[in-house]
PDB file of C-alpha atoms in Angstrom:
ATOM      1  CA  MET A  61      -0.106  -0.170   0.156  1.00 66.00           C
ATOM      2  CA  SER A  62       1.753   3.483  -0.905  1.00 68.00           C
ATOM      3  CA  PHE A  63       2.037   6.318   1.707  1.00 60.00           C
ATOM      4  CA  ARG A  64      -0.731   8.674   0.322  1.00 64.00           C
ATOM      5  CA  LYS A  65      -3.197   5.423   0.713  1.00 57.00           C
ATOM      6  CA  GLN A  66      -2.341   4.815   3.967  1.00 57.00           C
ATOM      7  CA  ILE A  67      -1.957   8.803   5.063  1.00 58.00           C
ATOM      8  CA  LYS A  68      -6.100   9.023   3.419  1.00 53.00           C
ATOM      9  CA  LEU A  69      -6.931   5.813   5.250  1.00 52.00           C
ATOM     10  CA  LEU A  70      -5.368   7.069   8.667  1.00 48.00           C
ATOM     11  CA  PHE A  71      -6.678  10.511   8.114  1.00 52.00           C
ATOM     12  CA  PHE A  72     -10.539   8.307   7.680  1.00 52.00           C
ATOM     13  CA  ALA A  73     -10.340   6.672  10.343  1.00 48.00           C
ATOM     14  CA  ILE A  74      -9.626   9.656  12.630  1.00 57.00           C
ATOM     15  CA  VAL A  75     -11.998  11.679  10.832  1.00 47.00           C
ATOM     16  CA  LEU A  76     -14.842   8.533  11.771  1.00 43.00           C
ATOM     17  CA  THR A  77     -13.603   8.513  15.367  1.00 49.00           C
ATOM     18  CA  ILE A  78     -13.931  12.393  15.878  1.00 50.00           C
ATOM     19  CA  PHE A  79     -17.297  11.900  14.217  1.00 45.00           C
ATOM     20  CA  SER A  80     -18.784   8.581  16.274  1.00 45.00           C
ATOM     21  CA  THR A  81     -17.327  10.034  19.428  1.00 44.00           C
ATOM     22  CA  SER A  82     -18.910  13.297  19.206  1.00 43.00           C
ATOM     23  CA  CYS A  83     -22.642  10.984  17.871  1.00 45.00           C
ATOM     24  CA  ASN A  84     -22.447   9.343  21.291  1.00 44.00           C
ATOM     25  CA  PHE A  85     -21.645  11.840  23.787  1.00 43.00           C
ATOM     26  CA  ASN A  86     -24.534  13.912  22.225  1.00 43.00           C
ATOM     27  CA  LYS A  87     -26.733  10.460  22.942  1.00 44.00           C
ATOM     28  CA  THR A  88     -25.465  10.403  26.101  1.00 47.00           C
ATOM     29  CA  LYS A  89     -26.101  14.023  26.885  1.00 47.00           C
ATOM     30  CA  SER A  90     -29.500  13.707  25.437  1.00 64.00           C
ATOM     31  CA  ASP A  91     -29.980  10.661  27.933  1.00 76.00           C
ATOM     32  CA  VAL A  92     -28.962  13.404  30.775  1.00 80.00           C
ATOM     33  CA  ASP A  93     -31.672  15.337  29.719  1.00 79.00           C
ATOM     34  CA  GLU A  94     -34.781  13.173  29.522  1.00 78.00           C
ATOM     35  CA  LEU A  95     -33.409  11.326  32.839  1.00 76.00           C
ATOM     36  CA  ALA A  96     -32.998  14.703  34.461  1.00 74.00           C
ATOM     37  CA  GLN A  97     -36.746  15.040  33.366  1.00 74.00           C
ATOM     38  CA  LYS A  98     -37.828  11.915  34.564  1.00 71.00           C
ATOM     39  CA  ILE A  99     -36.996  12.885  37.687  1.00 70.00           C
ATOM     40  CA  THR A 100     -37.941  17.029  38.182  1.00 69.00           C
ATOM     41  CA  VAL A 101     -40.800  15.645  36.157  1.00 56.00           C
ATOM     42  CA  SER A 102     -42.869  19.942  36.642  1.00 59.00           C
ATOM     43  CA  GLU A 103     -41.273  23.570  37.497  1.00 60.00           C
ATOM     44  CA  GLU A 104     -44.178  23.307  39.691  1.00 58.00           C
ATOM     45  CA  ASN A 105     -43.640  22.802  43.697  1.00 55.00           C
ATOM     46  CA  VAL A 106     -39.813  21.767  44.161  1.00 64.00           C
ATOM     47  CA  VAL A 107     -40.040  18.197  42.337  1.00 77.00           C
ATOM     48  CA  ARG A 108     -42.629  15.928  40.046  1.00 79.00           C
ATOM     49  CA  GLY A 109     -45.458  18.704  41.138  1.00 80.00           C
ATOM     50  CA  VAL A 110     -45.755  17.275  45.147  1.00 86.00           C
ATOM     51  CA  TYR A 111     -44.487  19.798  48.378  1.00 85.00           C
ATOM     52  CA  LEU A 112     -43.383  18.979  51.539  1.00 90.00           C
ATOM     53  CA  GLY A 113     -46.788  19.712  53.670  1.00 91.00           C
ATOM     54  CA  MET A 114     -49.067  17.183  51.009  1.00 92.00           C
ATOM     55  CA  SER A 115     -51.170  14.554  52.222  1.00 96.00           C
ATOM     56  CA  PRO A 116     -50.289  10.999  51.023  1.00 96.00           C
ATOM     57  CA  SER A 117     -54.022  11.098  48.838  1.00 95.00           C
ATOM     58  CA  GLU A 118     -52.828  14.135  47.186  1.00 94.00           C
ATOM     59  CA  VAL A 119     -49.302  12.848  46.324  1.00 94.00           C
ATOM     60  CA  LEU A 120     -50.334   9.704  45.043  1.00 94.00           C
ATOM     61  CA  LYS A 121     -52.728  11.549  42.648  1.00 92.00           C
ATOM     62  CA  ALA A 122     -50.061  13.715  41.764  1.00 89.00           C
ATOM     63  CA  GLU A 123     -47.172  11.414  40.864  1.00 88.00           C
ATOM     64  CA  VAL A 124     -47.035  10.253  36.848  1.00 84.00           C
ATOM     65  CA  ILE A 125     -46.026   6.481  38.037  1.00 87.00           C
ATOM     66  CA  LYS A 126     -47.701   4.413  39.807  1.00 93.00           C
ATOM     67  CA  ALA A 127     -46.320   3.514  43.505  1.00 93.00           C
ATOM     68  CA  SER A 128     -44.520   0.135  44.288  1.00 95.00           C
ATOM     69  CA  VAL A 129     -44.876   0.347  47.524  1.00 96.00           C
ATOM     70  CA  GLN A 130     -48.167   2.220  49.750  1.00 95.00           C
ATOM     71  CA  GLU A 131     -47.905   2.636  53.036  1.00 95.00           C
ATOM     72  CA  ALA A 132     -49.679   4.618  55.904  1.00 91.00           C
ATOM     73  CA  ASN A 133     -46.725   6.428  56.013  1.00 96.00           C
ATOM     74  CA  TYR A 134     -44.744   5.897  53.460  1.00 97.00           C
ATOM     75  CA  LEU A 135     -45.078   5.567  49.923  1.00 96.00           C
ATOM     76  CA  LEU A 136     -42.193   4.063  47.065  1.00 96.00           C
ATOM     77  CA  TYR A 137     -42.219   4.325  43.381  1.00 95.00           C
ATOM     78  CA  GLU A 138     -39.370   2.916  41.556  1.00 94.00           C
ATOM     79  CA  ALA A 139     -38.857   3.180  37.550  1.00 89.00           C
ATOM     80  CA  THR A 140     -35.948   2.118  34.992  1.00 88.00           C
ATOM     81  CA  THR A 141     -35.502   3.609  31.609  1.00 81.00           C
ATOM     82  CA  ASP A 142     -35.055   3.649  28.398  1.00 76.00           C
ATOM     83  CA  SER A 143     -31.128   3.628  29.036  1.00 77.00           C
ATOM     84  CA  SER A 144     -31.489   0.470  32.021  1.00 83.00           C
ATOM     85  CA  ASP A 145     -30.931   3.665  34.304  1.00 88.00           C
ATOM     86  CA  THR A 146     -33.138   3.400  37.483  1.00 91.00           C
ATOM     87  CA  TYR A 147     -34.306   5.495  40.077  1.00 92.00           C
ATOM     88  CA  THR A 148     -36.560   5.291  43.198  1.00 94.00           C
ATOM     89  CA  ILE A 149     -38.469   8.206  44.724  1.00 94.00           C
ATOM     90  CA  ALA A 150     -39.275   7.134  48.690  1.00 97.00           C
ATOM     91  CA  TYR A 151     -42.192   9.987  50.001  1.00 96.00           C
ATOM     92  CA  THR A 152     -42.064  10.074  54.399  1.00 97.00           C
ATOM     93  CA  PHE A 153     -44.968  11.223  55.800  1.00 97.00           C
ATOM     94  CA  ASP A 154     -45.395  12.742  59.816  1.00 95.00           C
ATOM     95  CA  GLU A 155     -48.676  12.830  60.981  1.00 94.00           C
ATOM     96  CA  ASP A 156     -50.464  12.787  57.417  1.00 94.00           C
ATOM     97  CA  SER A 157     -48.106  15.570  55.713  1.00 94.00           C
ATOM     98  CA  LEU A 158     -45.340  14.671  53.999  1.00 94.00           C
ATOM     99  CA  SER A 159     -41.792  15.453  55.462  1.00 94.00           C
ATOM    100  CA  GLU A 160     -39.081  14.097  53.256  1.00 96.00           C
ATOM    101  CA  ILE A 161     -38.943  13.275  49.361  1.00 95.00           C
ATOM    102  CA  ARG A 162     -35.700  11.418  48.561  1.00 96.00           C
ATOM    103  CA  ILE A 163     -34.638  10.526  44.926  1.00 94.00           C
ATOM    104  CA  ASP A 164     -32.078   7.907  44.460  1.00 95.00           C
ATOM    105  CA  VAL A 165     -30.719   7.685  40.857  1.00 93.00           C
ATOM    106  CA  TYR A 166     -28.641   4.413  39.816  1.00 94.00           C
ATOM    107  CA  THR A 167     -26.790   5.500  36.421  1.00 92.00           C
ATOM    108  CA  ILE A 168     -25.053   3.081  34.094  1.00 88.00           C
ATOM    109  CA  SER A 169     -21.959   5.602  34.511  1.00 90.00           C
ATOM    110  CA  GLU A 170     -20.146   7.900  36.962  1.00 93.00           C
ATOM    111  CA  ALA A 171     -19.635   9.853  33.821  1.00 92.00           C
ATOM    112  CA  LYS A 172     -22.809   9.850  33.394  1.00 91.00           C
ATOM    113  CA  ALA A 173     -23.817  10.481  36.863  1.00 93.00           C
ATOM    114  CA  ALA A 174     -22.124  13.301  37.090  1.00 93.00           C
ATOM    115  CA  GLN A 175     -23.208  15.014  34.239  1.00 91.00           C
ATOM    116  CA  LEU A 176     -26.865  14.428  35.987  1.00 90.00           C
ATOM    117  CA  LEU A 177     -25.633  15.910  38.581  1.00 92.00           C
ATOM    118  CA  ILE A 178     -24.983  19.373  36.562  1.00 91.00           C
ATOM    119  CA  LYS A 179     -27.900  18.750  35.233  1.00 90.00           C
ATOM    120  CA  LEU A 180     -30.129  18.747  38.455  1.00 90.00           C
ATOM    121  CA  LYS A 181     -28.050  21.850  39.888  1.00 92.00           C
ATOM    122  CA  GLU A 182     -28.780  23.719  37.385  1.00 89.00           C
ATOM    123  CA  PHE A 183     -32.210  22.964  37.183  1.00 86.00           C
ATOM    124  CA  PHE A 184     -32.271  23.864  41.583  1.00 88.00           C
ATOM    125  CA  ALA A 185     -29.953  27.077  41.336  1.00 90.00           C
ATOM    126  CA  ASN A 186     -32.937  28.625  38.180  1.00 88.00           C
ATOM    127  CA  LYS A 187     -35.378  27.999  41.022  1.00 85.00           C
ATOM    128  CA  TYR A 188     -33.666  29.085  43.955  1.00 87.00           C
ATOM    129  CA  ASP A 189     -30.251  30.815  43.044  1.00 88.00           C
ATOM    130  CA  ASP A 190     -27.026  29.153  44.183  1.00 87.00           C
ATOM    131  CA  PRO A 191     -26.732  27.017  46.779  1.00 90.00           C
ATOM    132  CA  ILE A 192     -26.098  27.926  50.345  1.00 86.00           C
ATOM    133  CA  THR A 193     -22.924  24.956  50.525  1.00 81.00           C
ATOM    134  CA  GLU A 194     -21.236  23.790  47.503  1.00 76.00           C
ATOM    135  CA  ASN A 195     -18.741  21.803  46.957  1.00 83.00           C
ATOM    136  CA  ASN A 196     -18.117  18.800  43.697  1.00 81.00           C
ATOM    137  CA  THR A 197     -20.271  16.249  44.852  1.00 88.00           C
ATOM    138  CA  LEU A 198     -22.657  17.789  47.358  1.00 93.00           C
ATOM    139  CA  PHE A 199     -25.399  21.129  46.898  1.00 94.00           C
ATOM    140  CA  ILE A 200     -27.541  21.991  49.624  1.00 94.00           C
ATOM    141  CA  TRP A 201     -30.247  24.600  49.158  1.00 93.00           C
ATOM    142  CA  GLY A 202     -32.477  26.527  52.126  1.00 92.00           C
ATOM    143  CA  ILE A 203     -35.384  27.392  51.127  1.00 89.00           C
ATOM    144  CA  LYS A 204     -39.116  28.230  51.906  1.00 87.00           C
ATOM    145  CA  LEU A 205     -41.564  27.210  49.739  1.00 82.00           C
ATOM    146  CA  ASN A 206     -45.379  27.696  51.183  1.00 80.00           C
ATOM    147  CA  GLY A 207     -44.375  29.182  54.704  1.00 85.00           C
ATOM    148  CA  ILE A 208     -42.512  25.753  54.703  1.00 85.00           C
ATOM    149  CA  PRO A 209     -38.592  26.368  55.533  1.00 91.00           C
ATOM    150  CA  MET A 210     -36.554  23.430  53.851  1.00 91.00           C
ATOM    151  CA  ARG A 211     -33.052  21.871  52.300  1.00 94.00           C
ATOM    152  CA  ILE A 212     -33.090  20.500  49.259  1.00 93.00           C
ATOM    153  CA  GLU A 213     -29.586  18.249  49.793  1.00 95.00           C
ATOM    154  CA  LEU A 214     -28.156  17.049  45.697  1.00 94.00           C
ATOM    155  CA  ALA A 215     -25.182  15.207  46.007  1.00 95.00           C
ATOM    156  CA  ASP A 216     -22.878  12.408  43.706  1.00 95.00           C
ATOM    157  CA  GLU A 217     -22.735   9.310  45.854  1.00 94.00           C
ATOM    158  CA  SER A 218     -21.279   7.480  42.798  1.00 92.00           C
ATOM    159  CA  GLU A 219     -17.454   7.121  44.580  1.00 88.00           C
ATOM    160  CA  GLU A 220     -19.323   4.782  47.348  1.00 89.00           C
ATOM    161  CA  TYR A 221     -21.045   3.020  45.638  1.00 85.00           C
ATOM    162  CA  LYS A 222     -18.804   2.056  42.643  1.00 83.00           C
ATOM    163  CA  GLN A 223     -21.134   3.233  39.959  1.00 89.00           C
ATOM    164  CA  GLY A 224     -23.239   6.166  39.075  1.00 94.00           C
ATOM    165  CA  LYS A 225     -25.209   7.067  42.161  1.00 95.00           C
ATOM    166  CA  ILE A 226     -26.849  10.789  42.451  1.00 95.00           C
ATOM    167  CA  SER A 227     -29.772  10.965  45.870  1.00 96.00           C
ATOM    168  CA  LEU A 228     -31.892  14.472  46.016  1.00 94.00           C
ATOM    169  CA  THR A 229     -33.262  14.785  49.531  1.00 95.00           C
ATOM    170  CA  ILE A 230     -35.587  17.136  50.269  1.00 93.00           C
ATOM    171  CA  TYR A 231     -36.598  17.811  53.872  1.00 95.00           C
ATOM    172  CA  LYS A 232     -38.163  19.846  56.291  1.00 90.00           C
ATOM    173  CA  ASP A 233     -35.920  22.776  58.422  1.00 88.00           C
ATOM    174  CA  ASN A 234     -36.831  22.648  61.950  1.00 76.00           C
TER     175      ASN A 234
END
């Protein structure tokens, strides 16, 4: 094979690699956008159209997926996405009033979890300004909504779990 043909073949291989890498990145970003939308669901209230203080029946009506566990003071929802990511949503009630929302997301890679963390941080920063505490893996907001002081904690727990994992906890700040 001539030197010119080898150079052309090498150039073609490099262009093809760059093109396929950029396509995969855009797909991953799109997957992250879709996953963030499935987690937050609505701009209304804090997340998923739900707010602290709601009754279990109000949460059941507001939630867009079916509960896998339904107890007097606890509701659990589980879902899997098309790209094999999974998430759980746990609602805890105190005296028939929603006191905590915990969402755990398990992604197929730590890189995807890092992208999701950034996407969710942007979502809450756009709604409630910058977090009061911030480092690379934990963001905390202190807000007041519907007269209820609350905390929003967003954390990347991937290193601890040895896979992609994001947790989002929203609770009353007494």
